[in-house]
CSV table of C-alpha atoms in Angstrom, one decimal:
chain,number,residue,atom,x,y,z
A,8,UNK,CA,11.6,19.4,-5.6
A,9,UNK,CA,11.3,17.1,-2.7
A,10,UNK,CA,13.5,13.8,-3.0
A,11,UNK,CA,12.3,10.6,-3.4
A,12,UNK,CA,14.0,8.5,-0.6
A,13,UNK,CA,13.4,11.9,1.8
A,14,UNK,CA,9.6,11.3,1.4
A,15,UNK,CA,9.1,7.1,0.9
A,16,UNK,CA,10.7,4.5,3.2
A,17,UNK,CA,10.6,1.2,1.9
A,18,UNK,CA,13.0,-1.3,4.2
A,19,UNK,CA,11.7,-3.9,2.5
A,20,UNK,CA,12.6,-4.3,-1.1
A,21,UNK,CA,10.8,-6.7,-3.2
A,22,UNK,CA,11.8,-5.4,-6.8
A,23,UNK,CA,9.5,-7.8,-8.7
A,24,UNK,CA,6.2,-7.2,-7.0
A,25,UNK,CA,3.0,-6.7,-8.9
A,26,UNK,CA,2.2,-4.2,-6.9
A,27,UNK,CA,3.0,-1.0,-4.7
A,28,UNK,CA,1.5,-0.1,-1.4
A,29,UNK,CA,1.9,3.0,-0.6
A,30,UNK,CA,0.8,4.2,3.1
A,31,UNK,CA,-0.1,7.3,4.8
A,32,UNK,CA,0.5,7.7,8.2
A,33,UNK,CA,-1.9,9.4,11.1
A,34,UNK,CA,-1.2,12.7,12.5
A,35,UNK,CA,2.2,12.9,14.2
A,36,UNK,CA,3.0,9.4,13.0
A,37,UNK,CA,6.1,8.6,11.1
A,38,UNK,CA,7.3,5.8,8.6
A,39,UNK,CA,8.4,3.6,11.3
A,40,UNK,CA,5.0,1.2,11.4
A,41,UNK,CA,3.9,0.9,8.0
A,42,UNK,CA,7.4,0.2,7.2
A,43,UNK,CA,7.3,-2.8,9.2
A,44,UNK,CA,4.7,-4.3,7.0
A,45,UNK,CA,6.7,-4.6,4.3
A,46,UNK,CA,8.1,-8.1,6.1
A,47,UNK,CA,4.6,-9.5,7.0
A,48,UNK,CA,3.2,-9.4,3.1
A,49,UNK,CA,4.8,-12.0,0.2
A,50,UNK,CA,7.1,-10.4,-2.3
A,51,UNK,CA,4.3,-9.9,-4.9
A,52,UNK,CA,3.7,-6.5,-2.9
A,53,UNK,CA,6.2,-3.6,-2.2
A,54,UNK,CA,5.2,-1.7,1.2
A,55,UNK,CA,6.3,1.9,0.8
A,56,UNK,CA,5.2,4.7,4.1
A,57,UNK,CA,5.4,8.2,3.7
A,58,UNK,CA,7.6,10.5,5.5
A,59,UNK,CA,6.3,14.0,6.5
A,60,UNK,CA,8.3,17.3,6.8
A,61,UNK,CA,9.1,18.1,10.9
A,62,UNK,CA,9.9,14.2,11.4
A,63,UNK,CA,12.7,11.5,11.2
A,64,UNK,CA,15.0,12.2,8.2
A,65,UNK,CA,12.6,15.3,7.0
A,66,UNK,CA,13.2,17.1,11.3
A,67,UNK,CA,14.4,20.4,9.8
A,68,UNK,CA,11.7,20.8,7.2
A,69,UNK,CA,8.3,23.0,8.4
A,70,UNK,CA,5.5,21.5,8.7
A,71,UNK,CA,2.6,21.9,6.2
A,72,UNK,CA,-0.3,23.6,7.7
A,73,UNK,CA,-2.5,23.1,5.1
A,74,UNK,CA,-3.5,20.3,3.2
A,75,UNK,CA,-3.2,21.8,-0.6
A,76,UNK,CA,0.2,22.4,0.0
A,77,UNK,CA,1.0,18.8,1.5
A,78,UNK,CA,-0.8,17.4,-1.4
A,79,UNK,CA,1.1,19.2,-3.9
A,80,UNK,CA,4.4,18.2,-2.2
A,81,UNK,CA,3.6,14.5,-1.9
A,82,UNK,CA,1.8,14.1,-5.5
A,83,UNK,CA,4.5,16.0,-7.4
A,84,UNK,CA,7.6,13.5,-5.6
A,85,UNK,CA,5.5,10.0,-5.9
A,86,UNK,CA,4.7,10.8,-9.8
A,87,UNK,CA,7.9,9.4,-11.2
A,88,UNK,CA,7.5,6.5,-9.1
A,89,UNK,CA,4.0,5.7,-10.4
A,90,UNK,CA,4.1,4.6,-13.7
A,91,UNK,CA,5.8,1.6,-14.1
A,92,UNK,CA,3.3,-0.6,-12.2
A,93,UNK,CA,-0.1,-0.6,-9.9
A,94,UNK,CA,-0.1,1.0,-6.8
A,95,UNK,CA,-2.5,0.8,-4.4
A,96,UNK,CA,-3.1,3.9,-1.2
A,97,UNK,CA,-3.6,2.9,3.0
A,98,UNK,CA,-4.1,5.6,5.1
A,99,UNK,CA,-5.0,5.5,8.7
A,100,UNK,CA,-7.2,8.8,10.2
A,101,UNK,CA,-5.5,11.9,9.0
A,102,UNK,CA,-3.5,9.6,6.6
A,103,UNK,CA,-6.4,8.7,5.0
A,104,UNK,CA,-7.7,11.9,4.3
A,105,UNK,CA,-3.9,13.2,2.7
A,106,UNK,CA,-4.3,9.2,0.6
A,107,UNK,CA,-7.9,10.4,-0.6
A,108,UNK,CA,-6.2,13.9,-1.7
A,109,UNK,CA,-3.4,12.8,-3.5
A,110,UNK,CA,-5.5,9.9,-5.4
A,111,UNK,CA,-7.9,13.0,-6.3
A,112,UNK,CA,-5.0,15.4,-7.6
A,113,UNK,CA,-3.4,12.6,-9.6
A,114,UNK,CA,-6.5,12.0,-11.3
A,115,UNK,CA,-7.4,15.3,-12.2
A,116,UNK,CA,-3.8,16.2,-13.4
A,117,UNK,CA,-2.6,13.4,-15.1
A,118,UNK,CA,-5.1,10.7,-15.1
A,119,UNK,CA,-3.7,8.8,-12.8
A,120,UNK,CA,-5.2,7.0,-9.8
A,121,UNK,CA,-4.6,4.0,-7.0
A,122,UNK,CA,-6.1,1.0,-8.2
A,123,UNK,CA,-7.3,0.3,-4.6
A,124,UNK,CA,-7.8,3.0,-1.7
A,125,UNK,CA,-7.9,1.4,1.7
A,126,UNK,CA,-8.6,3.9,4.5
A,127,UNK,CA,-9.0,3.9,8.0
A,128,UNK,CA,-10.3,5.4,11.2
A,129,UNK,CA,-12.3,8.3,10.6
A,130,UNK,CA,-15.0,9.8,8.5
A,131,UNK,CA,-15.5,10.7,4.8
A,132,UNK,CA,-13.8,13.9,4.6
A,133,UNK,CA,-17.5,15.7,3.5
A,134,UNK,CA,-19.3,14.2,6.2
A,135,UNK,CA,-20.3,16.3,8.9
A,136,UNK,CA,-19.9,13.6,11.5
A,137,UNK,CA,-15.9,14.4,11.2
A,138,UNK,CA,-16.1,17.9,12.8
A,139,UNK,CA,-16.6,17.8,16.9
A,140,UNK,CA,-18.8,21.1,17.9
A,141,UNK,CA,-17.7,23.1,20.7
A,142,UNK,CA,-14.4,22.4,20.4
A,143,UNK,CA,-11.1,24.9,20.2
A,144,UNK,CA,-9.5,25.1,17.5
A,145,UNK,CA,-6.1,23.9,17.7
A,146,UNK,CA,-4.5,26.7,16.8
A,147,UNK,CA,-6.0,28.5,19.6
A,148,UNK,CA,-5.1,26.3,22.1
A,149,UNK,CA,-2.5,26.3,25.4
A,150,UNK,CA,0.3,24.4,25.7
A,151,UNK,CA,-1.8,22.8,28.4
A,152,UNK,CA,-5.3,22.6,26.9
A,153,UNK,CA,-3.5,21.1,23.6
A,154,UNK,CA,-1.8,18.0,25.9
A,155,UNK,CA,-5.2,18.0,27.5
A,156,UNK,CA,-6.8,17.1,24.0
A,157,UNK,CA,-4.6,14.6,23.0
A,158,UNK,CA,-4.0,12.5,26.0
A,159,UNK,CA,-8.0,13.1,26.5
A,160,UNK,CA,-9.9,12.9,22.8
A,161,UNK,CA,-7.3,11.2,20.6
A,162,UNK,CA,-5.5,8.9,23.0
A,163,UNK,CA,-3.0,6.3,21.1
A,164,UNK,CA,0.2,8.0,22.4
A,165,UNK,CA,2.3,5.8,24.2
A,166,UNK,CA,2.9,6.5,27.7
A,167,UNK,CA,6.6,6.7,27.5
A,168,UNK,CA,6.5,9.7,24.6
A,169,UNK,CA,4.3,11.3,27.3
A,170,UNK,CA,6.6,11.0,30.4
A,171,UNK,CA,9.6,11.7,28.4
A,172,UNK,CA,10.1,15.9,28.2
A,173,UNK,CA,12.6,15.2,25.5
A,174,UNK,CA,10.6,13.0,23.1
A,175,UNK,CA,7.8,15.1,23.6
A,176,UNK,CA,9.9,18.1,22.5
A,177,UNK,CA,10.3,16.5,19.1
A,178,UNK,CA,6.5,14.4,19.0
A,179,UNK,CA,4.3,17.6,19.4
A,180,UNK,CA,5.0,20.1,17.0
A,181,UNK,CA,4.3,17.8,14.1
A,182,UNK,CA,1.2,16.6,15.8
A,183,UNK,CA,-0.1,20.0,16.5
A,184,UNK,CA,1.0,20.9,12.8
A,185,UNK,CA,-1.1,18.0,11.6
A,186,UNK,CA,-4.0,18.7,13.5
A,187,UNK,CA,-4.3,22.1,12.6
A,188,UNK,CA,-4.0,21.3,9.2
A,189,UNK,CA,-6.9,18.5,9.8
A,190,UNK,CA,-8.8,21.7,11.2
A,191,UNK,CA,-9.3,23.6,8.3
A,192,UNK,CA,-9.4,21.0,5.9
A,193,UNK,CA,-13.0,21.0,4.0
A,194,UNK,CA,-14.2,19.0,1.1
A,195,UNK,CA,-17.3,19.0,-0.9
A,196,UNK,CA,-18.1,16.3,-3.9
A,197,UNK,CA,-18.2,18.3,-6.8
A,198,UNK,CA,-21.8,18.4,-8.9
A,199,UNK,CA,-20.6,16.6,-11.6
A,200,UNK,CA,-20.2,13.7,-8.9
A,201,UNK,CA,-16.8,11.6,-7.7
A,202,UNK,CA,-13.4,12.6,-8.8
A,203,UNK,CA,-12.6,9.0,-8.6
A,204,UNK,CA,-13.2,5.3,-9.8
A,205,UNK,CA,-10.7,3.3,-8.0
A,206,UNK,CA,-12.7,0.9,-5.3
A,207,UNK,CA,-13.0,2.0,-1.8
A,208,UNK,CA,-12.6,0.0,1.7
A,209,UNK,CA,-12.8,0.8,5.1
A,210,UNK,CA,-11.4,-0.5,8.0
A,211,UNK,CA,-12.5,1.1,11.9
A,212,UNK,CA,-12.1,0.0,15.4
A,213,UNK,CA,-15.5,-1.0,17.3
A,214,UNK,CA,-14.3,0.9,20.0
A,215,UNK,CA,-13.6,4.1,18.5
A,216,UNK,CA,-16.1,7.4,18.3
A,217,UNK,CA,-18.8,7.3,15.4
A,218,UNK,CA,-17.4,7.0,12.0
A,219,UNK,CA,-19.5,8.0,9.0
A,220,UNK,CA,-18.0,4.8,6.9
A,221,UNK,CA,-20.6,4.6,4.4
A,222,UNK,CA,-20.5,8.0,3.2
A,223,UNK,CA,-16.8,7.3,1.4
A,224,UNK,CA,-18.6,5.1,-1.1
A,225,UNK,CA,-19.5,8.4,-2.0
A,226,UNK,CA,-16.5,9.4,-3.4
A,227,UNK,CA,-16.1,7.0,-6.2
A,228,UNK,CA,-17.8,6.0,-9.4
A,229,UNK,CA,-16.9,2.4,-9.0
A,230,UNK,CA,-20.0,0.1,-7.4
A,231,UNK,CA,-17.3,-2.2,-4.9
A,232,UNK,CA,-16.9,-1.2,-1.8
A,233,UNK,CA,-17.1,-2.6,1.5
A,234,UNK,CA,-16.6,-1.7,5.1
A,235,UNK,CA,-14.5,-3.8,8.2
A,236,UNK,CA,-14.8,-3.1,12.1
A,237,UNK,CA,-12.3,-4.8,14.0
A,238,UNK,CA,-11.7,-5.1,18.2
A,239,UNK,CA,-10.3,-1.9,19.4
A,240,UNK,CA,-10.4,2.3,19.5
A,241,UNK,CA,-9.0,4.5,17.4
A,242,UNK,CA,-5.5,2.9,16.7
A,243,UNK,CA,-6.9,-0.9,17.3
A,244,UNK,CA,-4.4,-1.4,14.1
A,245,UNK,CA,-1.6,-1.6,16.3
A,246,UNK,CA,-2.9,-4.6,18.2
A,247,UNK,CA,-0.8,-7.9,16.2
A,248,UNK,CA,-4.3,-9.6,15.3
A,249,UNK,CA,-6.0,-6.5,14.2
A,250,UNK,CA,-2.7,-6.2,12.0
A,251,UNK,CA,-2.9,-9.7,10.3
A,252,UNK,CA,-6.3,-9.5,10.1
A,253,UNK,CA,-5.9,-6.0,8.3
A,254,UNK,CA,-2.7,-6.8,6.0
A,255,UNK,CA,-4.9,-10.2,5.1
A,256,UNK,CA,-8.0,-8.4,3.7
A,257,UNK,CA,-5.5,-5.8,1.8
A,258,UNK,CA,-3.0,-8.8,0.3
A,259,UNK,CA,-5.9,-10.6,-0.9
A,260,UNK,CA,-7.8,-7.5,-2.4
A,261,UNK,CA,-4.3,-6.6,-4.0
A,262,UNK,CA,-3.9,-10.0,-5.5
A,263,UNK,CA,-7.2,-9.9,-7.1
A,264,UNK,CA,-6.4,-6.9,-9.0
């Protein structure tokens, strides 16, 4: 089994906090960002991010291409560290998708579930709004169509990753990995309704392509659930206000738990 300190980063330790955040990155992304939150919330929350396989610390490691399989390897590693007090999921575009999955397979195997799910940047996973028609698959694209499509539809990599050959060398296989993965991932509430009952909220940039926001309410039983645009495209997280403004909704949701 996958360890513990390969797959969470937590560089800020606050041992006595109520609460654990856990965070799921975007596709590509690393623990480097979310990790930096754990110095800009008070010590009554714990800011753990997620490292994938094929980056930082987990380099050597393939890349999952499918989303069961990165499930199963996240769920079975956070369980032990689940237990002993809340927790509450972020995830941000691809992140919140993998946030959404894990929450669902905790619940179904051991009962289990975030007492908050914050996600970010993208469509309900069962909405058709998420899938682009008349576009390659990723799988299927050139080297050069692939750069084409991320520099041109995603956008959000910095411009010195792109001019650096070397940085690049290690940034897109885990990105393609990831989208691939995104690609063939499908999900369909179930008849007998929402796996979950933990509250939902939304965050999105105003900026950003159409985001069926609403429809994640969708996927839980519980009635609160509410939805935030703030200034900015896809990653208008990174700007500093966005942030505050962001880590302020989530710290006082969190305390009110």
């Amino acid at each position: 089994m996958l360890s513990m300190d390969k797959l969470l980063a937590c560089r800020f330790r606050h041992p006595d906090a109520a609460v654990r955040l856990i965070c799921f990155p975007w596709a590509g992304g690393g623990s480097g960002y979310f990790n930096n939150w754990g110095k800009l919330v008070p010590n009554t929350v714990e800011v753990y991010s997620l490292r994938l396989p094929g980056r930082e610390v987990r380099l050597k490691e393939p890349c999952h291409k499918k989303m069961e399989a990165l499930t199963n390897d996240i769920s079975s590693t956070l369980l032990p560290n689940l237990k002993d007090k809340p927790f509450a999921f972020f995830g941000h575009s691809m992140g919140a998708f993998t946030a959404f999955e894990v929450a669902r397979y905790l619940q179904k195997w051991y009962g289990l579930q975030p007492q908050h799910l914050f996600v970010s940047g993208v469509s309900a996973p069962q909405s058709p709004l998420r899938y682009q028609k008349d576009r390659q698959p990723v799988s299927e694209m050139s080297e050069e169509a692939f750069l084409d499509y991320i520099m041109q539809d995603i956008g959000g990599t910095p411009e010195e990753i792109l001019q650096n050959k070397g940085m690049m060398k290690l940034f897109l296989p885990p990105l393609r990995a990831d989208l691939e993965l995104l690609d063939t991932y499908n999900y369909h509430i179930p008849d007998s309704g929402p796996e979950l009952s933990c509250p939902i909220t939304c965050f999105d940039g105003t900026e950003d392509r159409d985001h069926d926001l609403d429809a994640w309410s969708e996927l839980t039983s519980h009635s609160a659930f509410q939805k935030t645009k703030l200034p900015g495209g896809h990653f208008y997280l990174l700007d500093k206000t966005n942030e505050q403004t962001l880590l302020k909704h989530i710290i006082q949701t969190l305390e009110n738990l």
